[in-house]
mmCIF file of C-alpha atoms in Angstrom:
data_model
loop_
_atom_site.group_PDB
_atom_site.id
_atom_site.type_symbol
_atom_site.label_atom_id
_atom_site.label_comp_id
_atom_site.label_asym_id
_atom_site.label_seq_id
_atom_site.Cartn_x
_atom_site.Cartn_y
_atom_site.Cartn_z
ATOM 1 C CA GLN A 1 88.605 102.270 133.944
ATOM 2 C CA GLY A 2 86.287 102.211 136.911
ATOM 3 C CA ASP A 3 83.606 104.272 138.633
ATOM 4 C CA TYR A 4 85.991 106.780 140.257
ATOM 5 C CA THR A 5 88.977 106.952 137.922
ATOM 6 C CA THR A 6 91.039 110.115 137.455
ATOM 7 C CA ALA A 7 93.605 111.272 134.909
ATOM 8 C CA ASN A 8 95.145 114.649 135.677
ATOM 9 C CA ASN A 9 98.141 116.798 134.664
ATOM 10 C CA ASN A 10 99.107 114.845 131.550
ATOM 11 C CA ARG A 11 100.692 116.212 128.377
ATOM 12 C CA VAL A 12 100.755 114.594 124.942
ATOM 13 C CA TRP A 13 102.935 116.331 122.362
ATOM 14 C CA LEU A 14 103.040 114.907 118.837
ATOM 15 C CA ALA A 15 105.154 116.454 116.100
ATOM 16 C CA ASN A 16 105.710 115.633 112.429
ATOM 17 C CA THR A 17 103.756 112.380 112.436
ATOM 18 C CA GLN A 18 100.574 110.643 111.293
ATOM 19 C CA ILE A 19 98.280 108.976 113.799
ATOM 20 C CA THR A 20 95.744 106.310 112.854
ATOM 21 C CA GLY A 21 92.992 106.333 115.462
ATOM 22 C CA ASN A 22 92.323 108.627 118.399
ATOM 23 C CA VAL A 23 94.602 110.735 120.587
ATOM 24 C CA TYR A 24 93.917 111.059 124.328
ATOM 25 C CA GLY A 25 95.417 113.655 126.626
ATOM 26 C CA ALA A 26 93.556 111.904 129.407
ATOM 27 C CA LEU A 27 91.666 108.614 129.207
ATOM 28 C CA ALA A 28 89.412 107.983 132.197
ATOM 29 C CA GLU A 29 86.201 106.007 131.913
ATOM 30 C CA GLY A 30 83.473 105.522 134.491
ATOM 31 C CA VAL A 31 80.314 107.187 135.771
ATOM 32 C CA HIS A 32 82.305 109.380 138.207
ATOM 33 C CA SER A 33 85.528 109.682 136.208
ATOM 34 C CA SER A 34 87.327 113.031 136.125
ATOM 35 C CA ALA A 35 90.230 114.501 134.190
ATOM 36 C CA SER A 36 91.639 117.997 134.652
ATOM 37 C CA GLN A 37 94.616 120.091 133.550
ATOM 38 C CA ASN A 38 95.548 117.888 130.621
ATOM 39 C CA GLU A 39 97.140 119.136 127.406
ATOM 40 C CA VAL A 40 97.360 117.880 123.832
ATOM 41 C CA ILE A 41 99.750 119.564 121.382
ATOM 42 C CA LEU A 42 99.748 118.624 117.700
ATOM 43 C CA GLN A 43 102.487 120.102 115.535
ATOM 44 C CA ASN A 44 102.538 119.271 111.810
ATOM 45 C CA THR A 45 100.552 116.147 112.683
ATOM 46 C CA THR A 46 97.558 114.393 111.103
ATOM 47 C CA VAL A 47 95.060 112.424 113.216
ATOM 48 C CA SER A 48 92.584 110.152 111.417
ATOM 49 C CA GLY A 49 90.249 109.886 114.417
ATOM 50 C CA ASP A 50 89.257 112.140 117.308
ATOM 51 C CA VAL A 51 91.361 114.132 119.754
ATOM 52 C CA TYR A 52 90.415 114.185 123.434
ATOM 53 C CA ALA A 53 91.991 116.569 125.905
ATOM 54 C CA SER A 54 89.787 114.658 128.346
ATOM 55 C CA SER A 55 87.447 111.701 127.865
ATOM 56 C CA ALA A 56 86.144 111.734 131.442
ATOM 57 C CA GLU A 57 82.626 112.492 132.614
ATOM 58 C CA GLN A 58 83.814 115.601 134.437
ATOM 59 C CA GLY A 59 86.851 117.813 134.911
ATOM 60 C CA GLY A 60 88.132 121.016 133.345
ATOM 61 C CA ASN A 61 91.101 123.276 132.644
ATOM 62 C CA ASN A 62 92.164 121.146 129.675
ATOM 63 C CA THR A 63 93.862 122.565 126.569
ATOM 64 C CA VAL A 64 94.413 121.566 122.950
ATOM 65 C CA THR A 65 96.968 123.368 120.762
ATOM 66 C CA LEU A 66 97.204 122.870 116.996
ATOM 67 C CA SER A 67 100.274 124.200 115.250
ATOM 68 C CA GLY A 68 101.540 124.230 111.683
ATOM 69 C CA GLN A 69 100.158 121.873 109.033
ATOM 70 C CA SER A 70 98.019 119.812 111.394
ATOM 71 C CA SER A 71 94.642 118.241 110.744
ATOM 72 C CA VAL A 72 92.117 116.211 112.722
ATOM 73 C CA LEU A 73 89.626 114.282 110.604
ATOM 74 C CA GLY A 74 87.344 113.595 113.560
ATOM 75 C CA THR A 75 86.192 115.839 116.407
ATOM 76 C CA ILE A 76 88.371 117.664 118.918
ATOM 77 C CA TYR A 77 87.012 117.388 122.476
ATOM 78 C CA GLY A 78 88.085 119.767 125.221
ATOM 79 C CA GLY A 79 86.293 117.949 128.018
ATOM 80 C CA ASN A 80 83.091 117.817 130.020
ATOM 81 C CA GLY A 81 84.133 120.370 132.611
ATOM 82 C CA GLY A 82 84.671 124.104 132.440
ATOM 83 C CA ASN A 83 87.540 126.317 131.368
ATOM 84 C CA ASN A 84 88.721 124.247 128.400
ATOM 85 C CA GLN A 85 90.875 126.100 125.851
ATOM 86 C CA LEU A 86 91.652 125.677 122.143
ATOM 87 C CA THR A 87 94.707 127.465 120.730
ATOM 88 C CA LEU A 88 95.660 127.640 117.049
ATOM 89 C CA LEU A 89 99.265 128.756 116.562
ATOM 90 C CA ASN A 90 100.503 129.425 113.017
ATOM 91 C CA PHE A 91 97.904 126.817 112.088
ATOM 92 C CA GLN A 92 97.159 126.006 108.450
ATOM 93 C CA SER A 93 94.579 123.466 107.337
ATOM 94 C CA ASP A 94 91.914 123.098 104.669
ATOM 95 C CA GLN A 95 90.101 120.600 106.895
ATOM 96 C CA ALA A 96 87.242 122.273 108.775
ATOM 97 C CA LEU A 97 87.633 121.928 112.540
ATOM 98 C CA SER A 98 84.846 120.105 114.366
ATOM 99 C CA LEU A 99 84.948 121.082 118.048
ATOM 100 C CA ASP A 100 83.172 120.061 121.239
ATOM 101 C CA GLY A 101 83.609 120.899 124.915
ATOM 102 C CA PHE A 102 85.541 124.176 124.627
ATOM 103 C CA ASP A 103 83.945 126.928 126.684
ATOM 104 C CA LYS A 104 86.779 129.460 126.762
ATOM 105 C CA PRO A 105 87.296 131.757 123.768
ATOM 106 C CA TYR A 106 89.431 130.197 121.067
ATOM 107 C CA ILE A 107 92.879 131.764 120.750
ATOM 108 C CA ILE A 108 94.132 132.171 117.172
ATOM 109 C CA SER A 109 97.678 133.441 116.912
ATOM 110 C CA GLY A 110 100.356 133.792 114.279
ATOM 111 C CA ALA A 111 101.032 135.343 110.908
ATOM 112 C CA ASP A 112 100.421 132.209 108.847
ATOM 113 C CA THR A 113 97.140 131.055 110.375
ATOM 114 C CA SER A 114 94.279 129.900 108.159
ATOM 115 C CA VAL A 115 91.331 128.083 109.703
ATOM 116 C CA THR A 116 87.741 127.116 108.886
ATOM 117 C CA PHE A 117 85.307 126.109 111.635
ATOM 118 C CA ALA A 118 82.737 123.399 110.983
ATOM 119 C CA GLN A 119 80.181 125.050 113.251
ATOM 120 C CA ASN A 120 79.268 128.450 114.609
ATOM 121 C CA VAL A 121 81.837 130.053 116.869
ATOM 122 C CA ALA A 122 80.498 131.802 119.947
ATOM 123 C CA GLN A 123 83.694 133.724 120.597
ATOM 124 C CA GLY A 124 87.264 133.717 119.360
ATOM 125 C CA GLU A 125 90.244 135.895 120.101
ATOM 126 C CA VAL A 126 92.891 136.721 117.523
ATOM 127 C CA TYR A 127 96.217 137.697 119.015
ATOM 128 C CA VAL A 128 98.636 139.735 116.910
ATOM 129 C CA GLN A 129 102.128 139.409 118.328
ATOM 130 C CA GLY A 130 104.205 141.702 116.152
ATOM 131 C CA ILE A 131 104.567 143.765 113.014
ATOM 132 C CA SER A 132 105.234 140.636 110.946
ATOM 133 C CA ASP A 133 101.643 139.557 111.618
ATOM 134 C CA VAL A 134 100.148 142.312 109.485
ATOM 135 C CA ASP A 135 99.447 142.224 105.713
ATOM 136 C CA GLY A 136 96.251 140.192 105.953
ATOM 137 C CA ARG A 137 97.811 136.770 106.487
ATOM 138 C CA VAL A 138 95.537 135.665 109.315
ATOM 139 C CA ILE A 139 92.311 134.327 107.813
ATOM 140 C CA ILE A 140 89.373 133.028 109.852
ATOM 141 C CA GLN A 141 86.298 131.496 108.285
ATOM 142 C CA THR A 142 83.116 130.578 110.122
ATOM 143 C CA PRO A 143 79.771 129.274 108.841
ATOM 144 C CA ASP A 144 77.944 132.241 110.368
ATOM 145 C CA GLU A 145 78.632 135.959 110.025
ATOM 146 C CA ASN A 146 77.272 136.377 113.569
ATOM 147 C CA SER A 147 80.235 134.532 115.043
ATOM 148 C CA ASN A 148 82.065 136.842 117.407
ATOM 149 C CA PHE A 149 85.780 137.583 117.074
ATOM 150 C CA SER A 150 87.799 140.126 118.998
ATOM 151 C CA LEU A 151 91.291 141.344 118.180
ATOM 152 C CA HIS A 152 94.106 141.747 120.695
ATOM 153 C CA ALA A 153 97.477 143.297 119.895
ATOM 154 C CA PRO A 154 100.330 144.713 121.959
ATOM 155 C CA ASN A 155 100.363 148.501 121.731
ATOM 156 C CA SER A 156 103.649 149.064 119.938
ATOM 157 C CA GLY A 157 102.842 152.691 119.283
ATOM 158 C CA VAL A 158 103.414 152.122 115.574
ATOM 159 C CA TYR A 159 100.650 150.048 114.025
ATOM 160 C CA THR A 160 96.881 149.849 114.226
ATOM 161 C CA TYR A 161 94.972 146.660 113.443
ATOM 162 C CA SER A 162 91.527 145.798 112.185
ATOM 163 C CA LEU A 163 89.604 142.548 111.735
ATOM 164 C CA THR A 164 86.862 142.851 109.119
ATOM 165 C CA PRO A 165 84.375 140.368 107.610
ATOM 166 C CA GLN A 166 84.739 139.660 103.919
ATOM 167 C CA THR A 167 82.278 138.580 101.227
ATOM 168 C CA GLN A 168 80.323 135.451 102.076
ATOM 169 C CA ALA A 169 80.775 132.426 99.853
ATOM 170 C CA SER A 170 79.115 129.030 100.277
ATOM 171 C CA GLY A 171 77.834 130.018 103.693
ATOM 172 C CA LEU A 172 81.282 130.978 104.980
ATOM 173 C CA THR A 173 82.363 134.381 106.184
ATOM 174 C CA GLY A 174 86.041 135.204 105.829
ATOM 175 C CA TRP A 175 87.671 137.526 108.378
ATOM 176 C CA LEU A 176 90.624 139.556 107.154
ATOM 177 C CA LEU A 177 93.312 140.943 109.442
ATOM 178 C CA SER A 178 94.911 144.139 108.181
ATOM 179 C CA GLY A 179 97.029 146.911 109.641
ATOM 180 C CA GLY A 180 98.977 150.046 108.933
ATOM 181 C CA PHE A 181 100.929 152.896 110.445
ATOM 182 C CA SER A 182 99.276 154.839 113.209
ATOM 183 C CA ALA A 183 99.712 158.373 111.864
ATOM 184 C CA PRO A 184 99.799 160.178 115.228
ATOM 185 C CA ARG A 185 102.714 157.997 116.335
ATOM 186 C CA ALA A 186 104.694 157.685 113.142
ATOM 187 C CA GLU A 187 106.994 160.569 114.042
ATOM 188 C CA THR A 188 107.772 159.056 117.440
ATOM 189 C CA TYR A 189 108.596 155.758 115.762
ATOM 190 C CA ALA A 190 110.956 157.455 113.320
ATOM 191 C CA GLN A 191 112.764 159.257 116.120
ATOM 192 C CA THR A 192 113.151 156.011 118.045
ATOM 193 C CA GLY A 193 114.586 154.325 114.969
ATOM 194 C CA MET A 194 117.111 157.110 114.505
ATOM 195 C CA ALA A 195 118.100 156.899 118.161
#
């Protein structure tokens, strides 16, 4: 605490636990406080309060990663600077995520991901990392059908992917990930398998 405090390059990694209160990747308080390059990772963890990658007045390049059956009952704060990133990795939760201070596109990755956002999403990126990620198991719900999601997948030469909005219910739009064989490349794939 103080006018010119800093808290940089910290990592908090919590797994398989329950936290009563808040979690801070960086705690710096003061009118000129700064906190940059801090990381919070929650894996199968429940937080009853808020999560702060940074609590400082300025600073950026902070990240928060939620994995598995994790939930945050409060708000998740990326920070008051630029370039703050939220990543959801095989994340499953019925609790809507309330977010603040993330200006980079959200990264949503993994076959078993299911997430609902408590507010409009300006941009999110869904990363498909392999064939096992197909079959519509990545579900994204936002309160606004105008939320922007883009799909990224390695070009395996075998599958094509699509991310399509589903029927709206209670103000939520569901986004369904699906895929299938790429017909022009199926023969090549078969020959590779034989080889």
